[in-house]
Coordinates of C-alpha atoms and ligand atoms in Angstrom, one line a residue:
M1 CA -156.6 27.7 43.4
K2 CA -158.0 31.0 45.6
S3 CA -158.2 33.9 44.5
D4 CA -155.3 35.8 46.8
V5 CA -152.9 33.1 44.7
L6 CA -154.3 33.5 41.7
E7 CA -153.5 37.2 41.1
E8 CA -149.8 36.7 42.8
L9 CA -149.5 34.5 39.8
R10 CA -151.2 37.4 37.4
T11 CA -148.0 39.5 39.0
E12 CA -145.4 37.8 38.8
V13 CA -146.2 36.4 35.4
T14 CA -146.6 40.6 33.4
R15 CA -143.1 41.8 35.5
R16 CA -141.4 39.2 33.6
R17 CA -138.5 39.0 30.8
T18 CA -137.0 36.2 30.0
F19 CA -134.3 37.0 27.6
A20 CA -131.3 35.9 25.5
I21 CA -128.3 38.2 24.5
I22 CA -127.1 36.3 21.1
S23 CA -124.2 37.2 19.3
H24 CA -121.1 37.2 17.2
P25 CA -117.7 36.7 20.1
D26 CA -116.4 40.3 21.6
A27 CA -119.2 42.0 20.3
G28 CA -119.6 43.0 24.1
K29 CA -122.1 40.1 25.4
T30 CA -120.2 40.5 28.8
T31 CA -119.4 44.3 29.3
L32 CA -123.5 45.2 28.7
T33 CA -124.5 41.8 30.7
E34 CA -122.2 43.2 33.5
K35 CA -124.1 46.3 33.3
L36 CA -127.5 45.4 33.1
L37 CA -126.7 43.5 36.0
L38 CA -125.6 46.7 38.2
Y39 CA -128.3 48.3 37.2
G40 CA -130.7 45.5 38.5
G41 CA -128.4 45.5 41.8
A42 CA -127.6 41.9 41.3
I43 CA -124.0 42.8 41.2
R44 CA -121.5 45.6 43.0
E45 CA -119.2 45.6 41.0
A46 CA -118.0 46.9 37.6
G47 CA -116.4 43.3 36.4
S48 CA -117.5 40.3 38.7
V49 CA -119.1 39.0 35.3
K50 CA -115.9 39.6 33.7
A51 CA -113.8 38.4 36.1
R52 CA -116.3 35.0 35.7
K53 CA -115.2 34.7 32.8
A54 CA -112.0 34.6 33.2
N55 CA -112.3 32.3 35.9
R56 CA -115.7 30.5 34.9
H57 CA -116.6 27.2 37.3
V58 CA -113.0 27.3 38.4
T59 CA -114.6 24.7 41.5
S60 CA -115.8 22.3 38.0
D61 CA -112.3 20.6 37.6
W62 CA -114.4 18.4 34.7
M63 CA -114.8 21.1 32.7
E64 CA -111.2 21.7 32.9
I65 CA -111.2 22.8 28.3
E66 CA -113.0 26.2 30.4
K67 CA -110.4 27.1 32.1
Q68 CA -108.1 26.4 29.6
R69 CA -110.0 27.9 27.4
G70 CA -110.7 31.2 29.2
I71 CA -114.3 30.7 27.8
S72 CA -118.6 28.8 29.7
V73 CA -120.1 25.6 27.7
T74 CA -121.8 25.9 30.0
S75 CA -125.1 27.8 29.9
S76 CA -126.5 29.7 32.9
V77 CA -129.6 32.2 34.2
L78 CA -128.2 35.2 35.3
Q79 CA -132.4 37.0 37.4
F80 CA -132.0 40.5 38.4
D81 CA -134.9 43.5 38.8
Y82 CA -135.3 46.3 37.8
K83 CA -138.5 49.5 38.4
G84 CA -139.7 46.1 39.5
H85 CA -139.3 44.4 36.4
R86 CA -138.0 40.8 37.1
V87 CA -135.6 39.6 34.5
N88 CA -134.1 36.7 33.6
I89 CA -130.9 36.3 30.9
L90 CA -131.0 33.5 29.9
D91 CA -126.9 33.2 29.2
T92 CA -125.8 31.4 26.1
P93 CA -122.4 31.2 25.7
G94 CA -121.2 33.0 22.9
H95 CA -117.5 31.4 21.4
Q96 CA -117.3 30.3 18.4
D97 CA -117.2 27.3 19.8
F98 CA -121.3 26.5 21.1
S99 CA -122.9 23.2 21.6
E100 CA -126.6 22.7 20.3
D101 CA -126.2 23.7 24.3
T102 CA -126.8 27.1 23.7
Y103 CA -129.8 26.5 20.5
R104 CA -132.4 24.8 22.6
T105 CA -131.2 27.7 25.9
L106 CA -132.5 29.8 22.9
T107 CA -136.0 27.8 23.4
A108 CA -136.5 28.7 27.1
A109 CA -136.7 32.3 26.3
D110 CA -138.9 34.9 25.0
S111 CA -137.2 37.5 23.5
A112 CA -133.7 38.1 21.8
V113 CA -131.2 41.8 22.1
M114 CA -129.3 40.6 18.6
L115 CA -126.2 43.0 19.6
I116 CA -123.7 43.5 17.2
D117 CA -120.2 45.7 16.7
A118 CA -120.7 48.7 15.6
A119 CA -117.9 47.7 12.6
K120 CA -118.7 44.4 12.3
G121 CA -122.1 44.5 11.3
V122 CA -123.8 41.3 11.2
E123 CA -121.5 37.9 12.2
A124 CA -121.4 34.3 11.4
Q125 CA -122.5 33.4 14.6
T126 CA -124.5 36.1 15.1
I127 CA -126.6 35.2 12.1
K128 CA -126.6 30.8 13.2
L129 CA -128.6 32.2 16.4
F130 CA -130.9 34.9 14.8
Q131 CA -132.6 32.0 12.3
V132 CA -133.0 30.5 16.1
C133 CA -134.6 32.5 17.1
A134 CA -136.3 33.9 13.3
K135 CA -138.4 30.5 13.5
R136 CA -139.7 30.3 17.1
G137 CA -141.0 33.5 15.4
I138 CA -139.6 35.8 19.1
P139 CA -139.2 39.7 19.8
I140 CA -136.1 41.0 19.0
F141 CA -134.0 43.3 19.6
T142 CA -131.3 45.0 18.0
F143 CA -128.1 46.8 20.1
I144 CA -125.3 48.6 18.0
N145 CA -122.4 48.2 21.0
K146 CA -119.1 50.3 20.1
L147 CA -120.3 53.4 18.9
D148 CA -117.6 54.5 20.7
R149 CA -115.3 53.5 17.8
D150 CA -115.7 54.6 13.6
G151 CA -118.5 52.1 12.9
R152 CA -120.1 51.8 9.5
N153 CA -122.4 54.1 8.8
P154 CA -125.7 54.0 10.7
F155 CA -127.3 53.1 7.4
D156 CA -125.1 50.5 6.0
L157 CA -126.1 48.5 9.0
M158 CA -129.5 48.3 8.7
E159 CA -129.8 47.4 5.2
E160 CA -126.8 44.9 6.3
I161 CA -129.8 43.1 8.6
E162 CA -132.0 42.7 6.4
R163 CA -130.5 41.5 3.6
V164 CA -128.3 38.4 5.3
L165 CA -131.0 38.3 7.9
G166 CA -134.4 38.8 6.2
I167 CA -136.0 41.4 9.1
R168 CA -136.7 45.2 9.0
S169 CA -135.8 47.1 11.6
V170 CA -137.0 50.8 13.5
P171 CA -134.0 52.1 14.1
M172 CA -135.7 53.5 18.4
N173 CA -132.5 56.1 18.6
W174 CA -130.1 57.3 16.1
P175 CA -126.3 58.4 17.3
I176 CA -125.5 61.7 16.9
G177 CA -121.9 61.2 15.9
M178 CA -119.5 58.5 15.7
G179 CA -116.1 57.1 17.4
R180 CA -114.5 59.9 18.4
E181 CA -116.6 62.5 17.8
L182 CA -119.5 61.0 18.7
C183 CA -121.8 63.0 21.1
G184 CA -124.6 61.4 21.6
I185 CA -127.5 60.2 20.3
Y186 CA -131.8 60.7 19.6
D187 CA -134.2 59.5 21.4
R188 CA -136.6 59.4 18.2
M189 CA -139.4 58.2 21.5
K190 CA -138.7 59.5 24.2
R191 CA -137.7 63.1 22.1
Q192 CA -134.6 62.9 24.5
V193 CA -130.7 63.4 23.5
E194 CA -128.6 61.5 25.9
R195 CA -124.9 63.1 26.3
F196 CA -122.2 61.4 25.8
R197 CA -119.4 61.6 27.9
G198 CA -116.2 59.1 27.4
E199 CA -114.0 60.9 30.3
V200 CA -117.6 60.3 32.8
H201 CA -118.3 56.4 33.2
G202 CA -121.6 55.6 34.2
E203 CA -122.4 58.9 34.8
I204 CA -126.3 60.0 32.1
E205 CA -126.6 63.6 31.3
V206 CA -130.5 63.4 29.5
H207 CA -132.2 66.3 28.4
Q208 CA -135.8 66.9 26.7
V209 CA -136.1 68.1 23.7
E210 CA -138.8 69.9 20.8
D211 CA -137.3 66.9 18.2
Y212 CA -134.7 66.8 16.9
R213 CA -134.6 69.4 15.0
D214 CA -134.2 71.4 18.9
A215 CA -131.7 74.0 17.9
S216 CA -130.4 72.6 22.0
I217 CA -128.3 69.6 19.6
R218 CA -127.3 72.4 17.5
E219 CA -125.8 74.2 20.0
M220 CA -124.5 70.5 22.4
A221 CA -123.3 69.6 19.0
G222 CA -121.6 72.3 16.4
D223 CA -123.0 72.5 13.2
Y224 CA -121.4 70.0 10.6
L225 CA -122.7 66.7 12.7
Y226 CA -126.6 68.3 13.8
D227 CA -127.0 69.1 10.2
Q228 CA -126.2 65.5 9.1
L229 CA -128.7 64.4 12.1
C230 CA -131.6 66.2 10.4
Q231 CA -130.8 64.3 7.0
D232 CA -130.4 61.6 8.6
L233 CA -133.8 61.1 10.3
E234 CA -135.7 62.9 8.0
L235 CA -134.9 60.8 5.8
L236 CA -136.3 57.4 8.5
D237 CA -139.3 59.7 9.0
V238 CA -140.1 59.4 6.0
A239 CA -138.8 56.1 3.9
G240 CA -137.8 54.3 7.6
D241 CA -140.4 51.2 9.0
P242 CA -143.0 53.2 11.1
F243 CA -142.2 51.4 14.6
D244 CA -145.5 49.0 15.2
L245 CA -145.3 46.2 17.8
E246 CA -147.1 44.1 17.0
K247 CA -144.4 43.2 14.1
V248 CA -142.1 43.9 17.1
R249 CA -143.6 40.7 18.8
R250 CA -144.1 38.8 15.2
G251 CA -140.6 39.0 15.3
E252 CA -141.5 40.9 11.8
L253 CA -139.6 44.3 12.4
T254 CA -136.4 45.0 14.8
P255 CA -136.4 47.9 17.2
V256 CA -133.1 49.7 16.6
F257 CA -130.8 50.9 19.6
F258 CA -126.8 52.4 19.8
G259 CA -125.5 52.6 22.6
S260 CA -121.3 51.6 24.3
A261 CA -121.6 49.0 26.2
L262 CA -118.4 50.1 27.4
N263 CA -119.3 53.4 28.5
N264 CA -122.3 52.7 30.0
F265 CA -124.4 54.9 27.5
G266 CA -127.3 54.5 25.5
V267 CA -127.3 51.1 27.8
Q268 CA -130.1 52.3 30.6
T269 CA -132.4 53.6 28.5
F270 CA -132.0 50.5 26.2
L271 CA -132.4 48.2 29.5
E272 CA -135.8 50.9 29.7
H273 CA -137.0 50.5 26.2
F274 CA -136.7 46.9 26.5
L275 CA -138.4 45.9 29.6
E276 CA -141.2 47.7 28.1
L277 CA -141.9 46.6 24.9
A278 CA -140.6 42.8 25.1
P279 CA -143.7 41.0 26.4
S280 CA -143.8 39.1 29.3
P281 CA -143.5 35.3 30.2
T282 CA -145.7 33.7 26.8
P283 CA -147.5 30.8 26.2
R284 CA -146.0 27.3 24.8
K285 CA -147.0 24.0 23.6
S286 CA -148.6 21.2 24.2
R287 CA -149.8 17.6 22.5
T288 CA -152.7 19.3 24.8
G289 CA -152.8 23.0 22.4
E290 CA -151.3 25.7 24.8
V291 CA -150.2 26.1 28.3
D292 CA -151.3 29.6 28.7
P293 CA -148.6 30.8 31.7
L294 CA -151.3 31.7 34.3
S295 CA -153.5 28.8 33.9
P296 CA -153.4 27.5 38.2
R297 CA -151.8 24.9 37.8
F298 CA -147.8 24.2 37.4
S299 CA -146.4 23.0 34.4
G300 CA -142.5 23.5 32.8
Y301 CA -140.4 21.1 30.9
I302 CA -136.2 20.2 31.0
F303 CA -134.8 22.5 27.9
K304 CA -130.5 21.4 29.1
I305 CA -128.8 18.8 31.5
Q306 CA -125.3 19.5 32.9
A307 CA -123.4 17.3 34.9
N308 CA -121.0 17.4 37.7
M309 CA -121.3 21.2 38.5
N310 CA -120.2 19.8 41.5
P311 CA -117.1 18.0 40.8
A312 CA -117.7 17.0 45.0
H313 CA -120.9 14.7 43.6
R314 CA -121.7 12.3 40.3
D315 CA -124.8 14.5 40.4
R316 CA -126.6 16.4 37.5
V317 CA -128.3 19.7 36.4
A318 CA -131.7 19.5 34.5
F319 CA -133.4 22.8 33.8
L320 CA -136.5 24.0 34.0
R321 CA -138.1 26.3 32.6
I322 CA -141.5 27.7 34.4
V323 CA -144.0 27.5 31.7
S324 CA -147.5 28.2 33.4
G325 CA -148.1 28.5 38.1
R326 CA -146.6 28.7 40.8
F327 CA -143.6 26.1 41.5
E328 CA -142.9 25.8 45.2
R329 CA -139.9 23.6 47.0
G330 CA -141.5 20.2 47.3
M331 CA -144.1 19.8 45.4
T332 CA -144.7 16.9 44.4
V333 CA -145.9 16.7 39.6
R334 CA -145.6 14.4 37.0
H335 CA -142.8 13.3 35.5
V336 CA -144.3 12.9 33.0
R337 CA -142.8 10.8 30.8
A338 CA -141.7 8.1 33.2
G339 CA -145.4 8.6 34.6
R340 CA -145.2 8.6 38.3
E341 CA -145.5 11.6 39.9
I342 CA -141.6 13.5 41.9
K343 CA -140.3 14.7 44.6
L344 CA -138.1 18.4 43.6
S345 CA -136.5 19.2 47.2
Q346 CA -133.9 21.2 45.4
P347 CA -134.7 23.8 43.1
Q348 CA -131.5 25.8 43.5
Q349 CA -131.7 29.6 41.3
F350 CA -128.3 30.5 39.4
L351 CA -126.4 33.7 40.0
A352 CA -123.3 33.9 39.3
Q353 CA -121.4 30.7 40.9
D354 CA -124.2 30.3 44.0
R355 CA -126.3 28.4 43.7
D356 CA -129.3 29.5 46.5
I357 CA -132.0 27.6 46.5
I358 CA -135.3 28.7 45.9
E359 CA -138.8 28.4 47.9
R360 CA -141.6 29.7 44.8
A361 CA -141.3 30.7 41.3
Y362 CA -143.1 31.8 38.3
P363 CA -143.5 31.6 34.7
G364 CA -140.5 32.6 32.8
D365 CA -138.2 31.6 35.8
I366 CA -135.4 28.4 35.1
V367 CA -135.2 26.4 38.1
G368 CA -132.0 23.7 38.4
L369 CA -134.0 20.5 39.4
F370 CA -130.9 18.0 41.0
D371 CA -130.7 14.6 38.7
P372 CA -129.7 11.8 39.6
G373 CA -130.4 11.1 36.9
I374 CA -134.4 10.1 35.9
F375 CA -134.6 13.1 33.9
R376 CA -134.0 13.7 30.5
I377 CA -133.6 17.3 27.4
G378 CA -137.3 17.9 26.6
D379 CA -138.9 15.7 29.9
S380 CA -142.6 18.0 30.9
L381 CA -143.4 18.3 34.0
A382 CA -146.5 19.1 36.1
E383 CA -149.9 20.0 38.8
K384 CA -151.3 16.5 39.1
E385 CA -151.6 16.8 35.1
D386 CA -150.3 15.0 31.5
I387 CA -149.3 17.6 29.6
E388 CA -146.6 17.1 27.1
F389 CA -144.8 19.9 25.6
D390 CA -144.1 19.9 22.5
E391 CA -140.7 18.3 21.0
L392 CA -137.3 20.7 20.9
P393 CA -136.2 20.6 18.2
T394 CA -133.2 18.2 17.4
F395 CA -130.2 20.9 15.0
S396 CA -128.9 19.5 12.3
P397 CA -125.1 19.0 13.4
E398 CA -122.6 20.4 11.0
L399 CA -118.9 18.7 12.3
F400 CA -119.0 14.4 12.2
A401 CA -116.1 12.5 13.0
K402 CA -115.9 8.4 13.7
V403 CA -115.3 6.7 17.6
T404 CA -113.8 4.3 18.0
V405 CA -112.7 2.3 21.9
K406 CA -108.8 2.8 22.2
N407 CA -109.4 -0.3 24.7
A408 CA -112.4 -3.4 23.7
M409 CA -112.4 -4.9 27.4
K410 CA -114.0 -1.0 28.4
H411 CA -116.8 -1.4 26.2
K412 CA -119.8 -1.8 28.2
Q413 CA -118.6 1.3 30.4
Y414 CA -118.3 2.8 26.8
Q415 CA -122.0 2.6 25.3
K416 CA -123.1 3.4 29.4
G417 CA -121.2 6.4 28.4
I418 CA -122.7 7.4 24.7
D419 CA -126.4 6.2 25.4
Q420 CA -126.8 9.3 28.6
L421 CA -124.1 11.2 27.2
T422 CA -126.5 11.2 23.7
E423 CA -129.2 11.8 26.9
E424 CA -127.3 14.8 28.0
G425 CA -127.6 16.1 24.2
T426 CA -123.9 16.6 24.7
V427 CA -123.2 14.8 21.0
Q428 CA -126.1 13.2 18.8
V429 CA -125.0 9.3 17.7
F430 CA -125.9 8.3 13.9
R431 CA -124.7 4.5 12.7
S432 CA -122.8 3.6 9.4
T433 CA -125.0 1.8 7.3
G434 CA -123.1 -0.1 4.7
G435 CA -121.0 -3.9 6.4
F436 CA -119.0 -1.6 9.3
D437 CA -121.0 -1.2 12.4
E438 CA -119.4 2.4 12.6
T439 CA -120.6 4.6 15.3
I440 CA -120.9 8.2 14.3
L441 CA -120.6 11.1 16.5
G442 CA -122.0 14.7 15.0
V443 CA -122.1 18.1 16.7
V444 CA -123.0 21.8 15.6
G445 CA -119.3 23.2 17.2
Q446 CA -116.0 21.8 17.7
L447 CA -116.1 21.9 21.8
Q448 CA -119.1 19.5 21.1
F449 CA -116.0 17.0 20.5
E450 CA -113.2 17.7 23.1
V451 CA -116.3 17.4 26.2
F452 CA -117.5 14.2 25.4
E453 CA -113.3 12.8 25.1
Y454 CA -112.9 14.2 27.8
R455 CA -115.9 13.3 30.3
M456 CA -115.7 9.6 28.4
K457 CA -111.9 9.5 29.6
H458 CA -113.2 10.7 33.2
E459 CA -116.0 9.8 33.8
Y460 CA -116.2 6.8 31.7
G461 CA -113.4 6.2 31.8
V462 CA -112.9 4.8 28.4
D463 CA -110.1 6.5 25.9
I464 CA -111.6 6.9 22.9
E465 CA -110.7 7.8 19.5
L466 CA -112.2 10.4 17.4
Q467 CA -111.3 10.8 13.3
R468 CA -113.2 13.6 11.7
M469 CA -115.0 12.9 8.7
P470 CA -115.2 15.5 5.9
Y471 CA -119.0 16.0 6.3
Q472 CA -120.9 19.6 6.5
F473 CA -124.1 19.0 6.1
A474 CA -126.7 15.9 7.5
R475 CA -130.6 15.9 5.8
W476 CA -132.7 13.4 6.9
L477 CA -134.7 11.9 4.3
V478 CA -138.5 11.2 4.1
G479 CA -139.6 9.3 0.7
D480 CA -141.1 5.9 -0.2
N481 CA -138.2 3.8 -1.9
I482 CA -135.1 5.7 -1.8
D483 CA -132.2 3.8 -3.7
F484 CA -129.9 4.8 -0.9
S485 CA -127.1 4.2 -3.1
K486 CA -127.7 7.8 -4.9
F487 CA -126.0 8.6 -2.8
R488 CA -121.9 7.6 -2.0
I489 CA -120.1 10.5 -3.8
N490 CA -119.2 12.9 -1.4
S491 CA -122.1 11.5 0.6
T492 CA -122.3 8.6 2.7
V493 CA -126.3 7.4 4.7
V494 CA -126.3 6.3 8.1
R495 CA -129.1 5.7 10.6
D496 CA -130.1 8.2 13.8
K497 CA -130.8 6.2 16.8
K498 CA -134.1 5.3 15.8
D499 CA -133.1 4.3 12.4
R500 CA -134.8 6.7 10.7
P501 CA -131.7 7.4 7.3
V502 CA -129.3 10.6 7.3
A503 CA -127.1 11.7 4.5
L504 CA -124.5 13.9 4.8
F505 CA -123.0 15.6 2.7
E506 CA -119.5 16.6 2.0
S507 CA -120.3 20.8 0.5
E508 CA -123.8 22.1 -0.4
Y509 CA -122.5 21.5 -4.0
A510 CA -122.9 17.6 -3.0
L511 CA -126.7 18.2 -1.2
R512 CA -128.1 21.0 -3.9
T513 CA -127.3 18.0 -6.8
A514 CA -128.7 15.7 -5.0
I515 CA -131.9 17.7 -3.8
E516 CA -132.8 18.5 -7.7
K517 CA -132.2 14.5 -8.4
N518 CA -134.5 13.0 -6.0
P519 CA -136.9 15.3 -5.9
D520 CA -139.5 12.6 -5.1
V521 CA -137.2 12.2 -1.5
K522 CA -138.0 15.2 1.2
F523 CA -134.3 16.4 2.3
L524 CA -135.3 18.3 6.0
E525 CA -133.2 20.3 8.3
T526 CA -134.0 18.1 11.3
A527 CA -135.3 15.5 13.1
P528 CA -138.6 14.7 11.3
Ligands
G4P601 P1 -117.8 39.5 24.0 O1 -118.9 39.0 26.0 O2 -119.0 39.2 23.4 O3 -117.1 37.7 24.4 O4 -117.4 39.8 24.5 P2 -117.0 41.3 26.0 O5 -118.2 41.7 26.4 O6 -115.7 40.3 26.4 O7 -116.1 42.1 24.8 C1 -115.0 42.6 24.0 C2 -114.5 43.6 23.9 O8 -115.0 44.6 23.8 C3 -113.8 43.5 25.7 O9 -112.5 43.7 24.8 C4 -115.1 44.5 25.5 O10 -114.3 45.8 26.8 C5 -114.6 45.6 24.4 N1 -116.4 46.0 24.4 C6 -117.4 46.6 25.1 N2 -118.5 46.9 24.8 C7 -117.9 48.1 23.9 C8 -117.3 49.2 23.8 O11 -119.1 50.0 23.6 N3 -116.9 50.4 22.6 C9 -115.7 50.3 23.2 N4 -114.8 50.5 22.4 N5 -114.8 48.1 23.2 C10 -115.9 47.0 23.7 P3 -111.3 43.1 25.3 O12 -109.2 44.6 24.8 O13 -111.1 42.3 24.4 O14 -111.2 43.4 26.8 P4 -110.6 44.0 27.7 O15 -109.5 43.5 27.7 O16 -111.4 45.4 27.9 O17 -110.9 43.4 29.1

């Protein structure tokens, strides 16, 4: 590769940031995303993303469910430029009905923004999504939202983050008052105050100070809030964790920012700190070692497959995360699993609902590839080389249902549907052991069942019946001479698609008892 092309690659990689926002529904993810896009000029009007949320994919009628519930099942990527940076936000559905897709999308991110409602603290979905990110050790930045409402004490929130999530935190800024008394935030790194003026949205008034004891803060906030701020920050200076970029990069320390997305307060300074501290596209592991984004040859992997975004075509779109090199429209690459060359002719990039054809893309970018049925989740594509990226993790399902076909004549279509939908990662499939040959579906969110049922009917013409089973936990069993008869009370043993034994448990108690009684057996949360 010529040196100017290498230089171009370096510049493009260095300026990119690819991240996901993780949060519990209603914490304000749509609002924050929208404000970020406004800064990047990617949208012109506030309300566009909101409208999209309410009105998502009106054109894709297979996702009736989406419309009916006003939620997003599918996730895509939003891209914008800000002060020289190219920002990719991976849009993960925050609804509690989220699916494995959400988890897998997180594998394509280099960092995450954890959004927390100041009144509610760390909530259930946040915990799950955090854990997926923490397992990969990616940097996590925290934004504590809705400061304009009466929320919990900031120290309480920090303590909760540490206790529940097991990560230390370092406040980058600190609120001066809260709720009706909110007056501003003090930026500990830049030693500046951002003033809150609820009545003038979007106008940001920032002034430089000596430090938090600066007299101008007393003037602005009054004695009471000023004294409070000084006390809090003295305590933080003495007892708080110091900022340590290395720890942040290893995911051991989360920088915490306070603000209000709705009021556009603290958002811009958050974005600027984030872009400075978050990593540019990171290497990914492959069978033959780590692949560096600056490696000149193009490579990437498919982390998500989505069917029928356009109902007029029965096509699928495969989402590719670029790992190294430069991607060009029409380039020929190796489809490593299939062992052949393919031409990438219709790459698409996604912003809101538009699908733009792209010419070039770089590591960190997400590209949508037209998929006539040749891709599977986890497939690697590489230029002239047989790079195979590590398998994407499968996630332990938490909901289970027995599936039966209403019309036995449709068995062939049913089988085809099951095969394709498991390949896309819509559901995980297990077979019962014992006398009956039953098919059991496992999912992480209820919505996956609904999507499965809907697509079986509309795409494969098969009516199915799902019968919920009482199990809540799945563990892959590994060991010699496992006595499966021990797994009968409040549990059962099934086989996954590679015929590996998986025990399903009705309760945490049943799981714990089984672990105690079978010290020689390993109970794995994901497939070995
Ligand atoms: P989500 O995507 O995480 O589910 O949350 P979303 O942005 O839709 O926000 C959930 C609700 O919280 C919305 O109110 C939104 O306006 C509100 N919100 C977001 N950020 C802030 C903030 O900084 N302060 C306050 N006070 N509220 C905030 P809603 O009533 O459900 O919707 P809408 O009627 O405002 O559209």
